[in-house]
Amino acid sequence: MQIQELQQQIDAIQIAALEAIKAASNLKELDQVRVQYLGKKGELTGLMKMIKSVPNEDKPKVGQLVNGGRTVIEEAIELAKDGLKAKELEEQLKREAVDVTLPGRTQVMGNRHVLTQIMEEIEDLFISMGYQVVDGFELETDHYNFEMMNLPQNHPARDMQDTFYINDELLLRTHTSPVQARMMEQHDFTKGPLKMISPGRVFRRDDDDATHSHQFHQVEGLVVAKDISLADLKGTLDLFAKSLFGAERETRLRPSYFPFTEPSVEVDVSCFKCGGKGCNVCKHTGWIEILGCGLVHPNVLEMAGVDHTVYSGFAFGIGADRIAMLKYGIDDIRHLYQNDVRFLEQF
Ligand code: DAH
């Protein structure tokens, strides 16, 4: 082939390549163009192979021409590559751009169950008075749930607490009081007084209705030390009532009966709705019963290994469901267990 002819071919390839480079709209297409012209089987590479068939003296010239064409195409590709890269980056940025003016997605906020809130409020109050908070067992023994609470077999007061028995010895605790006995047994009274509350779930074989639930919540309280009197109990529960129902509230003690306390009392708080004048909340008495309590019965102390001639104590049992219902005017205890979000959201 004549040198001149070769030059023409190279020019033609070059023009076609430059057109193709210009037409490539992305990096992939551009690479295809590179392969088509400069690759192993590319058009320019094909021309280079012809070098074998030209006379020796022409070989340098042929090499120079083909390589010259190659360089032009390579440079054009590099240039186009830079342009396409910039274009793709710009597109990517556009795609991924965040519109900070768009309104945010609002999160639905959960909140703690109204009973949890009441229990935590009670816990916080007693913690601030130096009480420890302890967990008990929901699955208890007859021994701790009844015997140690001065309720021996066949004691009539057992009937007050209809019980889910698992077998002869195991049951679902009917009250949080057994935690008292467990704690007194463990406590080292030479190191100081025992002050504890124990919040938790309790169970009774009741048919559920507006005021009964087979499962509800109590907070047990116990203080045992030297010289504990009814006055200490009254002072403590007065503070409790004021803290939960308002500083203007007053409390009164009414004699009552529990097997594990002597004397036993029930505590009423002056009605927070009518202030004592009488309304439907206090059933027109001006007072609302909020809990049972008393001085720990000597038998209970003795059975737990505490010398009742040296130590005395008071105990109380708060019905957390009842407190929540009173405080928020909830008229049906089942609302607390049905988990209707429309109800729960209000607290
Ligand atoms: N355990 C009692 C109940 O469930 C509540 C109670 C009353 C607890 C008086 C006490 C107490 O500690 O002193 O009915």
Coordinates of N, CA, C and O and ligand atoms in Angstrom, one line a residue, residues 161 174-175 177 180 204 218 220-221 258 260-261 292-294 315-317, ligand 1:
Q161 N -59.4 -13.6 99.6 CA -58.5 -13.5 98.5 C -58.6 -14.8 97.7 O -57.9 -15.8 97.9
T174 N -51.7 -13.5 95.6 CA -52.9 -12.7 95.7 C -52.7 -11.3 96.2 O -53.6 -10.4 96.1
H175 N -51.5 -11.0 96.7 CA -51.1 -9.7 97.1 C -49.6 -9.6 97.1 O -48.9 -10.6 97.0
S177 N -47.9 -8.7 99.6 CA -47.4 -8.8 101.0 C -46.3 -9.8 101.3 O -45.5 -9.6 102.2
Q180 N -42.8 -8.8 102.0 CA -42.5 -8.3 103.4 C -41.7 -9.4 104.1 O -40.6 -9.2 104.6
R204 N -56.3 -12.6 91.4 CA -57.4 -13.1 92.2 C -58.4 -13.8 91.3 O -58.6 -13.3 90.2
Q218 N -50.4 -3.9 92.9 CA -50.2 -3.3 94.2 C -48.8 -2.8 94.4 O -47.9 -3.1 93.7
E220 N -46.6 -2.7 97.7 CA -46.5 -3.0 99.1 C -45.5 -2.1 99.8 O -44.5 -1.7 99.2
G221 N -45.7 -1.7 101.0 CA -44.7 -0.9 101.7 C -44.4 -1.5 103.1 O -45.3 -2.1 103.7
F258 N -56.9 -6.6 109.1 CA -56.0 -7.5 108.2 C -55.3 -8.4 109.1 O -54.9 -8.0 110.2
F260 N -52.4 -9.6 109.0 CA -50.9 -9.3 109.1 C -50.6 -8.0 109.8 O -49.4 -7.7 109.9
T261 N -51.6 -7.3 110.3 CA -51.3 -6.0 111.0 C -52.2 -6.0 112.2 O -53.3 -6.5 112.3
G292 N -54.9 0.1 102.5 CA -55.0 -0.6 103.8 C -53.6 -0.6 104.4 O -52.6 -0.7 103.7
C293 N -53.6 -0.6 105.7 CA -52.2 -0.6 106.4 C -52.3 -0.9 107.8 O -53.4 -1.2 108.3
G294 N -51.2 -0.8 108.5 CA -51.3 -1.1 110.0 C -49.9 -1.3 110.5 O -48.9 -1.2 109.8
A315 N -46.8 -1.4 107.8 CA -46.9 -1.9 106.5 C -48.1 -1.3 105.8 O -49.1 -0.9 106.5
F316 N -48.1 -1.2 104.5 CA -49.3 -0.7 103.8 C -49.3 -1.4 102.4 O -48.3 -1.9 101.9
G317 N -50.5 -1.5 101.9 CA -50.7 -2.0 100.5 C -51.6 -1.1 99.7 O -52.7 -0.8 100.0
Ligands
DAH1 N1 -52.4 -7.3 101.3 C1 -53.6 -6.6 101.4 C2 -54.5 -6.9 100.3 O1 -54.1 -7.3 99.3 C3 -53.3 -5.1 101.4 C4 -52.6 -4.7 102.6 C5 -53.3 -4.2 103.7 C6 -51.2 -4.8 102.7 C7 -52.7 -3.9 104.8 C8 -50.5 -4.4 103.8 C9 -51.3 -3.9 104.9 O2 -49.2 -4.4 104.0 O3 -50.7 -3.6 106.0 O4 -55.7 -6.8 100.5

